[in-house]
Coordinates of C-alpha atoms in Angstrom, one line a residue:
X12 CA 34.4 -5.5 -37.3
X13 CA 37.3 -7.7 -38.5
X14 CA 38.6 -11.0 -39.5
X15 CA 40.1 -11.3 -36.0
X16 CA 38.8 -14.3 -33.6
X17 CA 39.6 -12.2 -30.6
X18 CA 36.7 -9.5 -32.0
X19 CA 34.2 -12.8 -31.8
X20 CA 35.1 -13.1 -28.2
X21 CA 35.0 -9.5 -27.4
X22 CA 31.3 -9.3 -28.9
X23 CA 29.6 -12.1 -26.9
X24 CA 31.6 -10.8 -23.7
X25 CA 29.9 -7.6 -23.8
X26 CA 26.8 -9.1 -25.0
X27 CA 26.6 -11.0 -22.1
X28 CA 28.2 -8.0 -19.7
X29 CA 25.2 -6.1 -21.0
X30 CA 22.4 -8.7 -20.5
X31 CA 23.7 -9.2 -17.0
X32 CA 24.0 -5.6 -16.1
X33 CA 20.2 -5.6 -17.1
X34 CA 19.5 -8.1 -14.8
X35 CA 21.2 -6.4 -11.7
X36 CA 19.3 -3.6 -12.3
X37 CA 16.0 -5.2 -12.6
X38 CA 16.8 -6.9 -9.1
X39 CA 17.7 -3.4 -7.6
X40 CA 14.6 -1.8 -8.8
X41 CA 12.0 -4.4 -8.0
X42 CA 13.4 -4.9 -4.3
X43 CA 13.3 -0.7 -4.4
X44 CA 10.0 -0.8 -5.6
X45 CA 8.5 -3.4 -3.5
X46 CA 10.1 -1.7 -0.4
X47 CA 8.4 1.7 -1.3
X48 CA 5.2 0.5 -1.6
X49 CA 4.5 -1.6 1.3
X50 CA 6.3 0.9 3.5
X51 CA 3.6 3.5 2.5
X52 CA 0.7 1.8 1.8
X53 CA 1.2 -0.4 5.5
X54 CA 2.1 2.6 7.1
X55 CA -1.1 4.6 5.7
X56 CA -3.3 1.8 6.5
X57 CA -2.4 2.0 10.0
X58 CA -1.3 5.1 10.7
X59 CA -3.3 7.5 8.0
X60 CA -0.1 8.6 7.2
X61 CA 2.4 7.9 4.7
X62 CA 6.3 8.7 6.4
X63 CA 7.7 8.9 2.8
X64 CA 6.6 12.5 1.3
X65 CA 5.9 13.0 -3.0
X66 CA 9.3 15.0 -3.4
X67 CA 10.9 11.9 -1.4
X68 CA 9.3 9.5 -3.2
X69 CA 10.9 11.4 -6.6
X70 CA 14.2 11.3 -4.9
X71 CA 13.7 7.5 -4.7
X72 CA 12.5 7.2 -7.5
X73 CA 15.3 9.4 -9.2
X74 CA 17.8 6.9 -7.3
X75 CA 15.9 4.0 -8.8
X76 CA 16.0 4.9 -11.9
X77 CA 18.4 7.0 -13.2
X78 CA 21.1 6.4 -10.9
X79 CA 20.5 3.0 -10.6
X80 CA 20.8 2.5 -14.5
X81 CA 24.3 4.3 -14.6
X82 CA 25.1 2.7 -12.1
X83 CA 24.7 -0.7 -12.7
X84 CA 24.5 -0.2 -16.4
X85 CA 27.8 0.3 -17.2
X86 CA 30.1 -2.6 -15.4
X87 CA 32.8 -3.1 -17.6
X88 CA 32.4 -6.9 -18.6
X89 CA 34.7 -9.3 -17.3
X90 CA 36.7 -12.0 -18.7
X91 CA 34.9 -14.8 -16.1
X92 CA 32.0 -14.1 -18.1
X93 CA 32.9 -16.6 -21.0
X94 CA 32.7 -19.4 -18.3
X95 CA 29.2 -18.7 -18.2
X96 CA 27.0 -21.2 -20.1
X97 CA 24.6 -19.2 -22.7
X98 CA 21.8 -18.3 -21.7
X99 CA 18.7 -20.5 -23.7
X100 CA 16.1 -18.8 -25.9
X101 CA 13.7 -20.0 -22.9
X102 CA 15.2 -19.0 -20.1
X103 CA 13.4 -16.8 -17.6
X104 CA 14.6 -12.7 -17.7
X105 CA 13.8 -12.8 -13.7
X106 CA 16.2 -15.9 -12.9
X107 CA 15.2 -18.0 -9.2
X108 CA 18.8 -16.5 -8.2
X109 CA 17.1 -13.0 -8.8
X110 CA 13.8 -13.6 -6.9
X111 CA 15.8 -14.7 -4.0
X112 CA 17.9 -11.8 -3.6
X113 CA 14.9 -9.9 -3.8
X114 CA 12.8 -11.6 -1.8
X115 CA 15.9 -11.7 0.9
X116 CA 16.2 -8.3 0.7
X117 CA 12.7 -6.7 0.3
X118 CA 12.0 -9.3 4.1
X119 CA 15.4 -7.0 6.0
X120 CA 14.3 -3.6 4.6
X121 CA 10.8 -4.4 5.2
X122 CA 11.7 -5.7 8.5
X123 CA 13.7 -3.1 10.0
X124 CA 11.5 -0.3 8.5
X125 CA 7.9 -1.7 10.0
X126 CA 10.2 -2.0 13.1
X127 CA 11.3 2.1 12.8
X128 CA 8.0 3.3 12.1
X129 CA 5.8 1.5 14.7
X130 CA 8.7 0.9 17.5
X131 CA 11.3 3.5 16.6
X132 CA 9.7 6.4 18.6
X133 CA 10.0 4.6 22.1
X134 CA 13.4 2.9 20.5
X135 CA 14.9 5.7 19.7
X136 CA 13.1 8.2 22.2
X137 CA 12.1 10.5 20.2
X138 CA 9.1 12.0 22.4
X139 CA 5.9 12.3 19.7
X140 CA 8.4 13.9 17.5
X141 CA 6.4 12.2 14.3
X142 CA 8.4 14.5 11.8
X143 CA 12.1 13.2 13.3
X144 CA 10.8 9.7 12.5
X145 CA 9.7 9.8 9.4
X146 CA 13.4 11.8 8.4
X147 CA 15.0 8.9 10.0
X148 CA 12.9 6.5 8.6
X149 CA 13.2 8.1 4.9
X150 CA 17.3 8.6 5.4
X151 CA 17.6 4.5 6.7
X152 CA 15.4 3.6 3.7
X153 CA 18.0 5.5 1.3
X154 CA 21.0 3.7 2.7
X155 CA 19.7 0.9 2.6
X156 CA 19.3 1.5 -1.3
X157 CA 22.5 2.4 -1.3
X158 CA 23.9 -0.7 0.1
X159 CA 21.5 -3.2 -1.7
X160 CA 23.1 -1.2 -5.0
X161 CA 26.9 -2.4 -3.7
X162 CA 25.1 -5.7 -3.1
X163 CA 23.3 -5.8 -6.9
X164 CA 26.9 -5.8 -8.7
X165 CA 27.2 -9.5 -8.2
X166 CA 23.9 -11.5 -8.1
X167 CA 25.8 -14.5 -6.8
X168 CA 29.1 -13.6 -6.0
X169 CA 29.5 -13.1 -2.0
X170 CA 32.5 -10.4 -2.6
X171 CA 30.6 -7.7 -4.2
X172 CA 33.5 -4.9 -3.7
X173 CA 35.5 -6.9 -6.6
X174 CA 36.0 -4.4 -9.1
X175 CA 34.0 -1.6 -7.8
X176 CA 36.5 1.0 -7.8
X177 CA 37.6 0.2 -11.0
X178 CA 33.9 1.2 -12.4
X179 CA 34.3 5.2 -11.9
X180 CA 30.8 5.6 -12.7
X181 CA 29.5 3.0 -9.9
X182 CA 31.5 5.2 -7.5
X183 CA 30.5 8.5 -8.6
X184 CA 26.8 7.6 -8.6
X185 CA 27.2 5.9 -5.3
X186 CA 29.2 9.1 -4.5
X187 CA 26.6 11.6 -5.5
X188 CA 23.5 10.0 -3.7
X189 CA 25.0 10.1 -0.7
X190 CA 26.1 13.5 -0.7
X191 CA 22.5 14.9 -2.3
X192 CA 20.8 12.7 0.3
X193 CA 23.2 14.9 3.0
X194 CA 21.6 18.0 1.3
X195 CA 18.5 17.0 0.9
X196 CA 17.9 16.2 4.5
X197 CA 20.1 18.9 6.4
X198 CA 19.3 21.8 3.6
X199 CA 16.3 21.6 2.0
X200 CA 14.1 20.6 5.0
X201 CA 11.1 22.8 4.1
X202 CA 11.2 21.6 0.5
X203 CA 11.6 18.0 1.5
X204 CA 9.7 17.5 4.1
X205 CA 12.7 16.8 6.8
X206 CA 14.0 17.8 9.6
X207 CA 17.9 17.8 10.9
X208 CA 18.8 14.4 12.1
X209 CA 21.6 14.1 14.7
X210 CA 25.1 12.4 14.1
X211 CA 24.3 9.7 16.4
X212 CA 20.8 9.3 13.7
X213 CA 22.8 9.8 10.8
X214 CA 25.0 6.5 12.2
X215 CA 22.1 4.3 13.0
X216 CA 21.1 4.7 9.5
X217 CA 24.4 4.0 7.9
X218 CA 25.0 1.1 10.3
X219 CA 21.1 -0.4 9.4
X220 CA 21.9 0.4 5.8
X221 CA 25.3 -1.4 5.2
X222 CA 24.1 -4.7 7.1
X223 CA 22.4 -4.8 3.8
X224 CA 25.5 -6.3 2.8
X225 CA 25.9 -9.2 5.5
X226 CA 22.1 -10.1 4.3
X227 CA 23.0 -9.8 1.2
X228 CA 26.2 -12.7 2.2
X229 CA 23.7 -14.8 4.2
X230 CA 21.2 -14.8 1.4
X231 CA 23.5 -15.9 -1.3
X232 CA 24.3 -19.1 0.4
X233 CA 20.7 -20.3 0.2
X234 CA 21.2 -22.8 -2.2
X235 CA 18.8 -22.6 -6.1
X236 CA 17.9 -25.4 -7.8
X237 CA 17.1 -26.0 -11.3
X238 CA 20.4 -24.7 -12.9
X239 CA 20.0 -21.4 -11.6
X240 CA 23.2 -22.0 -9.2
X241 CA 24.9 -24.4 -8.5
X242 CA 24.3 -25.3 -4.7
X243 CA 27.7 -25.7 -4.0
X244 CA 29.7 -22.6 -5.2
X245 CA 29.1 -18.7 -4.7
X246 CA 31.4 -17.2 -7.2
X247 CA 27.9 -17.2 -10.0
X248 CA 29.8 -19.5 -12.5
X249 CA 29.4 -22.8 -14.0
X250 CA 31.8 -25.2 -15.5
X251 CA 31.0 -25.6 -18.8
X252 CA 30.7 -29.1 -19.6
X253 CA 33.4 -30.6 -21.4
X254 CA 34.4 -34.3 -22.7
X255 CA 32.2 -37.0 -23.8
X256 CA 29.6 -36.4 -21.1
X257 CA 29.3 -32.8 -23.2
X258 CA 28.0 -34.7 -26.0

């Protein structure tokens, strides 16, 4: 620490970078956790089988978790957050803006993943082949992570690729899963509990995954009330309020 004012600003900049990255990776993990759970407990209910296996469910939860946090964790602050109002001593953690993009997302993954598992056989024509469906619907679940992560780097913001490549650790994580999630499901079948998926498979999950990102879009111009957003911008910022109707 100095005597320098610029130090002052640096400090709450990366107080608030670091309170916000929090907060994107809370919203990743509780749509990832929500997703998880229905998908297997619905599926078991109905089907007596669960289509995600224990060492996928690690994998997940390995995504989830560790990646996730490095991920997310470690966005560089920016200099837009200082036209951020503080955030009050009673403010919810889990903002409305949060619980939206959750909700918004948990209802597409949920969705298209009840669709896969009860439909996707006839869909997809798969002919019984129970062991094919549950790869496909384990490797459309990941990408769908791995999209709703892209999507998690701006809770409000529509343009969530601004700045991403600048944050080498976003794009080695991002990086990584995807090429473990290749292995995992083309080389370590027996250990996993996969089977080889086709390129036309490998497509349809990509595809299903990244339209993650147009929900993601529509989502975020639902308007929030109660100071959470304003109802009228997208770029996650509010003016300050200045002049004598600040007083």
């Amino acid at each position: 620490m100095d005597d320098n004012f610029s130090t002052i600003i640096n400090v709450a900049k990366w107080g608030r970078s670091v309170y916000i990255n929090i907060q994107k990776f809370v919203q990743f993990q509780l749509t990832v956790n929500v997703v998880a759970l229905m998908v297997n407990f619905v599926s078991a209910a109905f089907t007596g089988s669960a289509p995600l296996t224990i060492v996928q469910l690690l994998w997940v939860n390995l995504i989830m978790d560790t990646l996730g946090a490095l991920a997310l964790a470690t966005e560089p602050p920016s200099d837009a957050m200082m036209r951020r109002p503080p955030v009050g001593r009673g403010d919810n953690f889990i903002t409305k803006v949060m619980w939206r993009n959750i909700t918004g997302q948990s209802i597409y993954q949920l969705l298209v993943l009840g669709i896969l598992l009860f439909r996707g056989d006839s869909l997809l024509q798969m002919n019984n082949n129970d062991d094919l469906l549950n790869t496909f619907v384990f490797n459309t679940f990941v990408f769908c992570q791995v999209f709703n992560e892209v999507n998690s780097r701006e809770m409000e913001k529509i343009n969530v690729f601004s700045g991403m490549f600048s944050s080498w650790v976003f794009s080695a994580v991002v990086t990584a899963t995807v090429v473990f999630q290749v292995i995992l499901v083309e080389l370590l079948g027996t250990f996993a509990g996969t089977v080889h998926l086709s390129g036309w498979l490998w497509l349809m999950s990509v595809l299903i995954g990244s339209f993650s990102l147009v929900v993601g879009a529509l989502i975020k111009c639902i308007p929030i009330s109660s100071g959470d957003a304003s109802s009228d911008r997208h770029d996650g910022y509010q003016p300050i309020p200045t002049g004598p109707s600040a007083v």
